[in-house]
mmCIF file of N, CA and C in Angstrom:
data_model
loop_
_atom_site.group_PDB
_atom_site.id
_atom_site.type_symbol
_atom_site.label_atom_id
_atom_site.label_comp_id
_atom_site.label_asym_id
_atom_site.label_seq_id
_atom_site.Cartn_x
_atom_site.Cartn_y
_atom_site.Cartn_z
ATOM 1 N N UNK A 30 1.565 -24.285 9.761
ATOM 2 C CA UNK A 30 1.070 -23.009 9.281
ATOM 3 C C UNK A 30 1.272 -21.948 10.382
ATOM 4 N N UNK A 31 1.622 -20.917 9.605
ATOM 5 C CA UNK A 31 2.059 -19.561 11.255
ATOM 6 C C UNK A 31 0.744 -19.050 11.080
ATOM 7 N N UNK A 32 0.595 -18.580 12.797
ATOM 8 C CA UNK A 32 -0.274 -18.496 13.465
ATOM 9 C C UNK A 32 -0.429 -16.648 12.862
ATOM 10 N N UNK A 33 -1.340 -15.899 13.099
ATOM 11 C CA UNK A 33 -1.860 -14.831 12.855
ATOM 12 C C UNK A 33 -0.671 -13.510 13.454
ATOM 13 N N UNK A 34 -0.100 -13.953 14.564
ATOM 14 C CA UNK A 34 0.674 -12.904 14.936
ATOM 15 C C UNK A 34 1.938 -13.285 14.549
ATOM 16 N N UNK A 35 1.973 -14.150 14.467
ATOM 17 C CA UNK A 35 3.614 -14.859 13.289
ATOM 18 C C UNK A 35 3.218 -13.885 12.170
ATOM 19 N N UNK A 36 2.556 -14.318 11.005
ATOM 20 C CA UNK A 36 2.264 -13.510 10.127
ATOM 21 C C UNK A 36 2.310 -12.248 9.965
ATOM 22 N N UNK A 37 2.491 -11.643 11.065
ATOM 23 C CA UNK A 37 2.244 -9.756 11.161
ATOM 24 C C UNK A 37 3.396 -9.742 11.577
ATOM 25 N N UNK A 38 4.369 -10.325 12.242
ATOM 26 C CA UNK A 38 5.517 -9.618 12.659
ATOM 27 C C UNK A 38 6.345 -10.295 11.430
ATOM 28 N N UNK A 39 6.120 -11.028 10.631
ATOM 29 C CA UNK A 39 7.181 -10.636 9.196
ATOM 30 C C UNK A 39 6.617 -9.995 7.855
ATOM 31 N N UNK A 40 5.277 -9.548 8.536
ATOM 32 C CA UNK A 40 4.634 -8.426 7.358
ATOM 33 C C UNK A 40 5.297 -7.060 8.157
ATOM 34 N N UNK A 41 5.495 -7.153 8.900
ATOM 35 C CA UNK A 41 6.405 -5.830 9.760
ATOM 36 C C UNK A 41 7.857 -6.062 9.349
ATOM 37 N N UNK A 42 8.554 -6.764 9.407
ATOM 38 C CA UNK A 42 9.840 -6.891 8.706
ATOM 39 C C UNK A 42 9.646 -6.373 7.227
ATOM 40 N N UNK A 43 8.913 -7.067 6.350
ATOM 41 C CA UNK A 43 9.398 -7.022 5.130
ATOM 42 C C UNK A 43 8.699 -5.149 4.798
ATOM 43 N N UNK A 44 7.743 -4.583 5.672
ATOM 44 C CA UNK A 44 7.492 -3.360 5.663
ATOM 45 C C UNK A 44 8.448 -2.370 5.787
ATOM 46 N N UNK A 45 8.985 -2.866 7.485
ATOM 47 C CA UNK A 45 10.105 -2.293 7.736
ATOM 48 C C UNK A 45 11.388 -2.278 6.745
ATOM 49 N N UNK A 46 11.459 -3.047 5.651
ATOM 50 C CA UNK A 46 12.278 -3.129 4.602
ATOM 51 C C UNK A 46 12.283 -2.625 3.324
ATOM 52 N N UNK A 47 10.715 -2.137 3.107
ATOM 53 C CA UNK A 47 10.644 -1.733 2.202
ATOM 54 C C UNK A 47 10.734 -2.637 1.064
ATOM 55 N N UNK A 48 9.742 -4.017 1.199
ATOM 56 C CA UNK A 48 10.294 -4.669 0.519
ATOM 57 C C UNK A 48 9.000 -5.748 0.151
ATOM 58 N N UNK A 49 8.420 -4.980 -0.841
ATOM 59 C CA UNK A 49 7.036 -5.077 -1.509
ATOM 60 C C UNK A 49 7.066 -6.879 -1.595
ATOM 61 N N UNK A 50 7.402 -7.229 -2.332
ATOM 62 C CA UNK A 50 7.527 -8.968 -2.576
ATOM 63 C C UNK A 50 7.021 -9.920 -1.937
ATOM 64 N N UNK A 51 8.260 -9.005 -0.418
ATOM 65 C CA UNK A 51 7.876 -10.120 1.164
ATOM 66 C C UNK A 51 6.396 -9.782 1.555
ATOM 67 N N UNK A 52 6.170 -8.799 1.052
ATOM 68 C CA UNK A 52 4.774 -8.366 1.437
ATOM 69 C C UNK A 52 4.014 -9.234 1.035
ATOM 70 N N UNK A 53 4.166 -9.083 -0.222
ATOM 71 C CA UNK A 53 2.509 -9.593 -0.895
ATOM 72 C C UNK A 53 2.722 -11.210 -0.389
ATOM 73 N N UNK A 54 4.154 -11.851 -0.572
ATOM 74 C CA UNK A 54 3.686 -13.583 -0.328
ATOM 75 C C UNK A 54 2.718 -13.487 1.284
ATOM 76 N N UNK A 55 2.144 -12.280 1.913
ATOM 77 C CA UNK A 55 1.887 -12.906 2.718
ATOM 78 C C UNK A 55 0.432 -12.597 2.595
ATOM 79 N N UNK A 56 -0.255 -12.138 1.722
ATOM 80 C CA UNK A 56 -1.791 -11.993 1.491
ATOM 81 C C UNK A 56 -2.423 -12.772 0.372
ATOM 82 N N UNK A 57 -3.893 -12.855 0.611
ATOM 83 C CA UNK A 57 -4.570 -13.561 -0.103
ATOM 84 C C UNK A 57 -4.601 -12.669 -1.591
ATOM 85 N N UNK A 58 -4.630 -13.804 -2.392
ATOM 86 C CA UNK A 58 -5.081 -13.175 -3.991
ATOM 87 C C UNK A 58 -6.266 -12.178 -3.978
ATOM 88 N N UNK A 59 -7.013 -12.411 -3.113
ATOM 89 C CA UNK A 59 -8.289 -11.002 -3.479
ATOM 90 C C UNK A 59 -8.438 -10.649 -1.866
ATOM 91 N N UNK A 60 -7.580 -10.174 -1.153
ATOM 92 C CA UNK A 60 -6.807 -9.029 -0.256
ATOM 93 C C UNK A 60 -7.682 -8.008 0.038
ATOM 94 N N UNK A 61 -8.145 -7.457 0.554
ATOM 95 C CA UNK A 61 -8.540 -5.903 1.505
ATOM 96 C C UNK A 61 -7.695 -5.292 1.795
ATOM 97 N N UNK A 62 -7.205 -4.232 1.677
ATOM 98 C CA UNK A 62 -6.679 -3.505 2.609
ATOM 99 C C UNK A 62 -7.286 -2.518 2.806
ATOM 100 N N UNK A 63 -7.896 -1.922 3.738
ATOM 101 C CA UNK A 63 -8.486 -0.831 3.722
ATOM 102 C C UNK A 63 -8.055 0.129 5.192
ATOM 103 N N UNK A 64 -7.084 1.305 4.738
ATOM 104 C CA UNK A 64 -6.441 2.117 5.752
ATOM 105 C C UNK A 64 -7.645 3.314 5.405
ATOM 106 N N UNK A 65 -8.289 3.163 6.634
ATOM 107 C CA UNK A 65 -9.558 4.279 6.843
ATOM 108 C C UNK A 65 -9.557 5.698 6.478
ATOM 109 N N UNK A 66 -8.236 6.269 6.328
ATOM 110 C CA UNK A 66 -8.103 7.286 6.310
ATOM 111 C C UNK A 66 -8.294 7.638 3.779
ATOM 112 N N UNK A 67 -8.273 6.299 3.836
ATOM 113 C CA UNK A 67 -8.174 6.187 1.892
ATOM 114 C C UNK A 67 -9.467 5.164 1.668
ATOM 115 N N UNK A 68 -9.451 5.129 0.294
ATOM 116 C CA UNK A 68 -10.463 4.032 -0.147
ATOM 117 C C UNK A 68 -10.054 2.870 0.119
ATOM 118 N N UNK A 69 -10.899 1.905 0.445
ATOM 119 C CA UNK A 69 -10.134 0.473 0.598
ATOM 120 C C UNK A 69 -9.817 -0.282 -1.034
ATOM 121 N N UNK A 70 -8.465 -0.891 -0.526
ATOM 122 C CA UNK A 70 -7.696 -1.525 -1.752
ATOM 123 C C UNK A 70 -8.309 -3.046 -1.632
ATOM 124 N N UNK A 71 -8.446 -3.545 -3.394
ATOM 125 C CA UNK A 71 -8.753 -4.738 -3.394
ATOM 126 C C UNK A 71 -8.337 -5.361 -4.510
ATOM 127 N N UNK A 72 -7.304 -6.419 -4.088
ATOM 128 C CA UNK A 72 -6.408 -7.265 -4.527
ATOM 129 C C UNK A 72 -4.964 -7.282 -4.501
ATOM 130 N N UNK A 73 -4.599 -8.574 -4.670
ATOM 131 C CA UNK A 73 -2.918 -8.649 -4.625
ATOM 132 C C UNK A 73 -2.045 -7.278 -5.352
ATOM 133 N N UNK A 74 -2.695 -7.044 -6.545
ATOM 134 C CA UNK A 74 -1.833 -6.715 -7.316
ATOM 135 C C UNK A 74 -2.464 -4.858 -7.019
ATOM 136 N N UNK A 75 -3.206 -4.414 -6.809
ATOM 137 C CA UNK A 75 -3.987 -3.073 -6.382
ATOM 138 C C UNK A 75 -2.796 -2.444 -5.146
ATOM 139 N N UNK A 76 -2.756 -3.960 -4.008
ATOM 140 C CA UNK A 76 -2.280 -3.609 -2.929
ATOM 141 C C UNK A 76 -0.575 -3.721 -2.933
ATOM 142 N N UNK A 77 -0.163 -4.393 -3.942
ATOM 143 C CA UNK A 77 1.408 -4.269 -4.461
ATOM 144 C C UNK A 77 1.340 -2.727 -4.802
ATOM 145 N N UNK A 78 0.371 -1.964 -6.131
ATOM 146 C CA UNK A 78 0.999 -0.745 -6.658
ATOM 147 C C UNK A 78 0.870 0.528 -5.187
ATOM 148 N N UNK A 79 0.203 0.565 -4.496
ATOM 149 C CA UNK A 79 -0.432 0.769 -3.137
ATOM 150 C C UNK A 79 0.819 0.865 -2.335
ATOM 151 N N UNK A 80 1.684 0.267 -1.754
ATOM 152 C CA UNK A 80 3.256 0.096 -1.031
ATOM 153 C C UNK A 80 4.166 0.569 -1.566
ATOM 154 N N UNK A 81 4.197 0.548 -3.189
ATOM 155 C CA UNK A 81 4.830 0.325 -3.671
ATOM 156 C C UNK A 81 5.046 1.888 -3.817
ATOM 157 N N UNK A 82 3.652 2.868 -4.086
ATOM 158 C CA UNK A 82 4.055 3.962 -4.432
ATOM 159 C C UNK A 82 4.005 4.804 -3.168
ATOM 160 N N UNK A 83 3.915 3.796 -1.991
ATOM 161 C CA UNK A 83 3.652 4.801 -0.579
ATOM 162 C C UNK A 83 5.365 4.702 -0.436
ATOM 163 N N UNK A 84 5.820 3.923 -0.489
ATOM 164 C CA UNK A 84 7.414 3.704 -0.431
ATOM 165 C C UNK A 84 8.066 4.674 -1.071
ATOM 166 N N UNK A 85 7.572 4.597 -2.439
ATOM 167 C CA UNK A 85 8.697 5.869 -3.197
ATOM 168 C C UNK A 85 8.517 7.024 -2.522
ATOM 169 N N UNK A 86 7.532 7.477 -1.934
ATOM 170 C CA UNK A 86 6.975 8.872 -1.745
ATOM 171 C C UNK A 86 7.720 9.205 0.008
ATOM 172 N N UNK A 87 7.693 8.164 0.835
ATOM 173 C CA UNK A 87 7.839 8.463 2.144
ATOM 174 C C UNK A 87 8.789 7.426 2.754
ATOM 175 N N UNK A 88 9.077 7.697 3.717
ATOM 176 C CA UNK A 88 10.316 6.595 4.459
ATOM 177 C C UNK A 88 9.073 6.315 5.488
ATOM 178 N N UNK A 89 8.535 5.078 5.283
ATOM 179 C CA UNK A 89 7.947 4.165 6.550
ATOM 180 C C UNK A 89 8.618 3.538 7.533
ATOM 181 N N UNK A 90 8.452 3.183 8.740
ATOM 182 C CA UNK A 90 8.947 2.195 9.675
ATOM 183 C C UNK A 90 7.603 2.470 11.130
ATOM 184 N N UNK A 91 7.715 0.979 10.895
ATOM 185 C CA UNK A 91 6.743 0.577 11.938
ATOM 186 C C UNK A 91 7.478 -0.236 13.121
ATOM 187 N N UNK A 92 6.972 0.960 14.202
ATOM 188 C CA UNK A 92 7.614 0.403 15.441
ATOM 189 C C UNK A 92 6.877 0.118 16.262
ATOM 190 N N UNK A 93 6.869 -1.385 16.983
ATOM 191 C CA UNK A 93 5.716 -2.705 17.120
ATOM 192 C C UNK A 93 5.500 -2.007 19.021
ATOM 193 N N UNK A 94 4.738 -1.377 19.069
ATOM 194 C CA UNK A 94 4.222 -1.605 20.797
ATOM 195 C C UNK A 94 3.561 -2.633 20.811
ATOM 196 N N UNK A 95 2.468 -3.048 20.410
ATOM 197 C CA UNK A 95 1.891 -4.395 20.651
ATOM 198 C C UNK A 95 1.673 -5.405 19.262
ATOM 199 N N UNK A 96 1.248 -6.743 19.988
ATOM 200 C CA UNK A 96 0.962 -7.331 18.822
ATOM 201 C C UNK A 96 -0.151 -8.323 19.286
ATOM 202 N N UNK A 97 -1.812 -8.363 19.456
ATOM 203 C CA UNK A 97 -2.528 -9.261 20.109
ATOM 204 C C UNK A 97 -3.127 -10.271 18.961
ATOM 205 N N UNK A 98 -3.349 -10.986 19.558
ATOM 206 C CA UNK A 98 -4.105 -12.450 18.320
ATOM 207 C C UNK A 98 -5.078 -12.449 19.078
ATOM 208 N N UNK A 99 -6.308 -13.516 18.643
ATOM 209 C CA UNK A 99 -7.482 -13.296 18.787
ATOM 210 C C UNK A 99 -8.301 -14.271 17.615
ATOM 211 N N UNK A 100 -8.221 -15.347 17.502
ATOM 212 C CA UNK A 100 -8.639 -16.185 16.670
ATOM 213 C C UNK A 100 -8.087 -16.184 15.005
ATOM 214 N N UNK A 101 -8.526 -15.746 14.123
ATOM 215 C CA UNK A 101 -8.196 -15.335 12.991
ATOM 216 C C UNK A 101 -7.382 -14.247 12.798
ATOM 217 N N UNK A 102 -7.367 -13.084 14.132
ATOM 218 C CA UNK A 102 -7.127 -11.667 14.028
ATOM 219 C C UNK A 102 -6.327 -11.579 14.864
ATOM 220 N N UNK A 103 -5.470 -10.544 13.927
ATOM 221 C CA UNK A 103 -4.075 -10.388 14.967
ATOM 222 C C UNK A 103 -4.073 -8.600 14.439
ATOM 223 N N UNK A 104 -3.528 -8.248 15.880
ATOM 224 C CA UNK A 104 -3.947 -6.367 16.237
ATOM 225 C C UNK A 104 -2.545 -5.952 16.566
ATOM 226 N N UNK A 105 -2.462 -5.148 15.121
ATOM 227 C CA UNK A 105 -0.837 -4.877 15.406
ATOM 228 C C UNK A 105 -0.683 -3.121 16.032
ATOM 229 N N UNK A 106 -0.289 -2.321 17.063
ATOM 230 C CA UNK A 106 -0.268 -1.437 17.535
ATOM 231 C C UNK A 106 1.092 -0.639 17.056
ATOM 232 N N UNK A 107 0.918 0.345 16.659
ATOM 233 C CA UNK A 107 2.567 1.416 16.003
ATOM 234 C C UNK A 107 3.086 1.934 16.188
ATOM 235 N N UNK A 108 4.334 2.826 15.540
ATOM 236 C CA UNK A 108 4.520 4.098 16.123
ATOM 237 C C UNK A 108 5.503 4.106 15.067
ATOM 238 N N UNK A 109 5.698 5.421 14.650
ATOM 239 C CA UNK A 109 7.029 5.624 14.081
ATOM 240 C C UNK A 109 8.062 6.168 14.302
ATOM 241 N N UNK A 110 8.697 6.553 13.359
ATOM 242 C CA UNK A 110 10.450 7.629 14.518
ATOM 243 C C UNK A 110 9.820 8.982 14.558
ATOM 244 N N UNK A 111 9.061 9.221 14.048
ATOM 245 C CA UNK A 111 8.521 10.691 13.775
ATOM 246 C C UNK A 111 7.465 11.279 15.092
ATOM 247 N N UNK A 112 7.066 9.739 15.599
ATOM 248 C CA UNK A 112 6.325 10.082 16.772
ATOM 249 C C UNK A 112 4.720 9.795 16.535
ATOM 250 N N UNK A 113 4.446 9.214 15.105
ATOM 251 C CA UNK A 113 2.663 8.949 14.768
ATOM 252 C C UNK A 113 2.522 7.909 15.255
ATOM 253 N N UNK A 114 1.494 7.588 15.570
ATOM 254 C CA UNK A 114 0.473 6.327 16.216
ATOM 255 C C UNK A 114 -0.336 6.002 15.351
ATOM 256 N N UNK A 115 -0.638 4.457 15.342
ATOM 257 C CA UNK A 115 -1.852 3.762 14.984
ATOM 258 C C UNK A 115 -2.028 2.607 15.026
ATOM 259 N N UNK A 116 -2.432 1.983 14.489
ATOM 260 C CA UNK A 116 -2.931 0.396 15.292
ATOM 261 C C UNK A 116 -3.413 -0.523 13.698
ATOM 262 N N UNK A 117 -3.322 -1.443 13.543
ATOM 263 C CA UNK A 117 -3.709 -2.418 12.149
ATOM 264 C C UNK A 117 -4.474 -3.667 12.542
ATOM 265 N N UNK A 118 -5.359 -4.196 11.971
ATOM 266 C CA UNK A 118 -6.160 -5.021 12.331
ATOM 267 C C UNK A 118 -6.113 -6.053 10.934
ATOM 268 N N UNK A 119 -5.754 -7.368 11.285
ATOM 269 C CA UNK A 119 -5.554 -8.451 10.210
ATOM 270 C C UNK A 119 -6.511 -9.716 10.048
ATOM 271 N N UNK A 120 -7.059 -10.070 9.136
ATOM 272 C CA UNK A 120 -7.547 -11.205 9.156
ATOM 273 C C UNK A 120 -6.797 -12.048 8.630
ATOM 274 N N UNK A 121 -6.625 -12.867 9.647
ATOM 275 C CA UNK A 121 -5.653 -13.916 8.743
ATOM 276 C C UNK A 121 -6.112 -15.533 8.145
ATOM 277 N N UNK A 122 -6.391 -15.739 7.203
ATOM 278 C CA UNK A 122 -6.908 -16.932 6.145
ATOM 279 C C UNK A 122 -6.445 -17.838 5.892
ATOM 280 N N UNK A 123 -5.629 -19.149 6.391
ATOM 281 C CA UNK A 123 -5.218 -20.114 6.025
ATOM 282 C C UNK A 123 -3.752 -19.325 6.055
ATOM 283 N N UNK A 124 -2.975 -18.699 6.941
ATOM 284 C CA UNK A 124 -2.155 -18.399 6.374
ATOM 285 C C UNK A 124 -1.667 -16.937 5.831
ATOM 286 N N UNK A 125 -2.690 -16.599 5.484
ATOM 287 C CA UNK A 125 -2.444 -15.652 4.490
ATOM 288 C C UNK A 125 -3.781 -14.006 4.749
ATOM 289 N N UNK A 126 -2.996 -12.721 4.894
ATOM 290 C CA UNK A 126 -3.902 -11.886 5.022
ATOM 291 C C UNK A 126 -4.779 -11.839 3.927
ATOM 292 N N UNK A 127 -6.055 -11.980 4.491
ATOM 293 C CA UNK A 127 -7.524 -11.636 3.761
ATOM 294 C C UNK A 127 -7.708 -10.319 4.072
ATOM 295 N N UNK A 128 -7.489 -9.785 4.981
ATOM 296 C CA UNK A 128 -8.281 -8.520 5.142
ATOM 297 C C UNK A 128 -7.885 -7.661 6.329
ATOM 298 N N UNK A 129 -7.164 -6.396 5.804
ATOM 299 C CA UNK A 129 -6.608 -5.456 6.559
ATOM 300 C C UNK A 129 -7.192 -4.065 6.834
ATOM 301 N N UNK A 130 -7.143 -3.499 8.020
ATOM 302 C CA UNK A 130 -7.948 -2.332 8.217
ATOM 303 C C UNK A 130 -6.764 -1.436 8.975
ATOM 304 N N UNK A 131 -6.397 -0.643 8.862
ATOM 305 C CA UNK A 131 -5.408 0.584 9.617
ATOM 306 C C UNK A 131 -5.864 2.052 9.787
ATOM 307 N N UNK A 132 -5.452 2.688 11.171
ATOM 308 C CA UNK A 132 -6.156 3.596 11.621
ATOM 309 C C UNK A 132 -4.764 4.532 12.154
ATOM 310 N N UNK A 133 -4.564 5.677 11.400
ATOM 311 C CA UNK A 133 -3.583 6.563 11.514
ATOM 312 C C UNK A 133 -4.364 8.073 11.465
ATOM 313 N N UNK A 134 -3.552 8.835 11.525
ATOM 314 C CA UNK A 134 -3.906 10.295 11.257
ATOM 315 C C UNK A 134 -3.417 10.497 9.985
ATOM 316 N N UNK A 135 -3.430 10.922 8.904
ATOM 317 C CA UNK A 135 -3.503 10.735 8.127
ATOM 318 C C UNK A 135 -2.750 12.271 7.367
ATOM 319 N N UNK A 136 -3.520 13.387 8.234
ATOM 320 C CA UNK A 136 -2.734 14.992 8.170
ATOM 321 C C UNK A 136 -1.305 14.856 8.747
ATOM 322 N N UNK A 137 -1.451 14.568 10.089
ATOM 323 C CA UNK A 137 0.501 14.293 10.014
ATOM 324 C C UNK A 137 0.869 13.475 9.650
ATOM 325 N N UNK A 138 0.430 12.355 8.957
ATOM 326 C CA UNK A 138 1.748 12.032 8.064
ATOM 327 C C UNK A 138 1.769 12.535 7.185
ATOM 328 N N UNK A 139 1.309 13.667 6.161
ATOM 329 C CA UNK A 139 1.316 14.189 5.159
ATOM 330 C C UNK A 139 2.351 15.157 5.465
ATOM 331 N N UNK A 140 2.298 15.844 6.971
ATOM 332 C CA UNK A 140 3.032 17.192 7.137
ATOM 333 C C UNK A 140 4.029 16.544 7.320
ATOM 334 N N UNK A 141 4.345 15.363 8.215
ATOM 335 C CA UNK A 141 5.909 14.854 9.144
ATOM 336 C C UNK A 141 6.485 14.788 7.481
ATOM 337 N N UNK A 142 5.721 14.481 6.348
ATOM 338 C CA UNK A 142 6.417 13.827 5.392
ATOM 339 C C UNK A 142 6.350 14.810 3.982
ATOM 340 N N UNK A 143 5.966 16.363 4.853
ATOM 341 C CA UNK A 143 6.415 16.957 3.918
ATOM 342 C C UNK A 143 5.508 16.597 2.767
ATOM 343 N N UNK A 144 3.911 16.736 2.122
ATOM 344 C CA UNK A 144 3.842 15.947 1.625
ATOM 345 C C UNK A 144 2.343 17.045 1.135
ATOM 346 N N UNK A 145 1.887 17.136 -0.155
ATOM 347 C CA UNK A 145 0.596 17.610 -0.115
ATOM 348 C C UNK A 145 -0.576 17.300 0.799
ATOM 349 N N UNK A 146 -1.224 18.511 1.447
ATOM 350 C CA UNK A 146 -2.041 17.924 2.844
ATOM 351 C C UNK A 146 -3.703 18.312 1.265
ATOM 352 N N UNK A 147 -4.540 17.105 1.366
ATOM 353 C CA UNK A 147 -5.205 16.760 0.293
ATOM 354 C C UNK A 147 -6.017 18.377 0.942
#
């Protein structure tokens, strides 16, 4: 079974790919995600339409400064080409993310991306 920071660096690939599928095989059926800056998402299929429509809307890429583990939890640190920061926090379950928390600014990525600022 891969270890917690295994798990995050091919949830970072298949992100970096844009490529919803690879995503989800890697979370639990009733999933958290909760990026602080939105309501938290709950479930597989919540957190598929969730990527799915952040993808159509914006060009993501997550570029890995760190990656720490920590028992269950693995702390993934960011950056993008645009120059935003933030950091992701994973619980990882047998395997499989249970429960995600992410901490961005939330106004520039709306502006870098061109994007209604709410």
């Amino acid at each position: 079974m891969l270890r917690p920071k295994e798990i995050i660096c091919k949830w970072v690939d298949a992100f970096n790919s844009h490529d919803v599928e690879a995503m989800m095989e890697l979370y639990h059926d009733n999933a958290v995600n909760h990026q602080v800056a939105n309501a938290p998402v709950t479930g597989k299929e919540a957190i598929r339409e969730m990527f799915a429509a952040e993808f159509a809307v914006a060009d993501m890429t997550a570029i890995v400064e760190n990656i720490f583990e920590d028992g269950q939890w693995a702390i993934l640190e960011w950056r993008d080409p645009l120059g935003l920061r933030g950091c992701g926090f994973f619980q990882v379950v047998n395997g499989k993310i249970l429960f995600q928390r992410g901490y961005w600014d939330k106004l520039s990525f709306l502006k870098q991306h061109n994007l209604p600022v709410e």
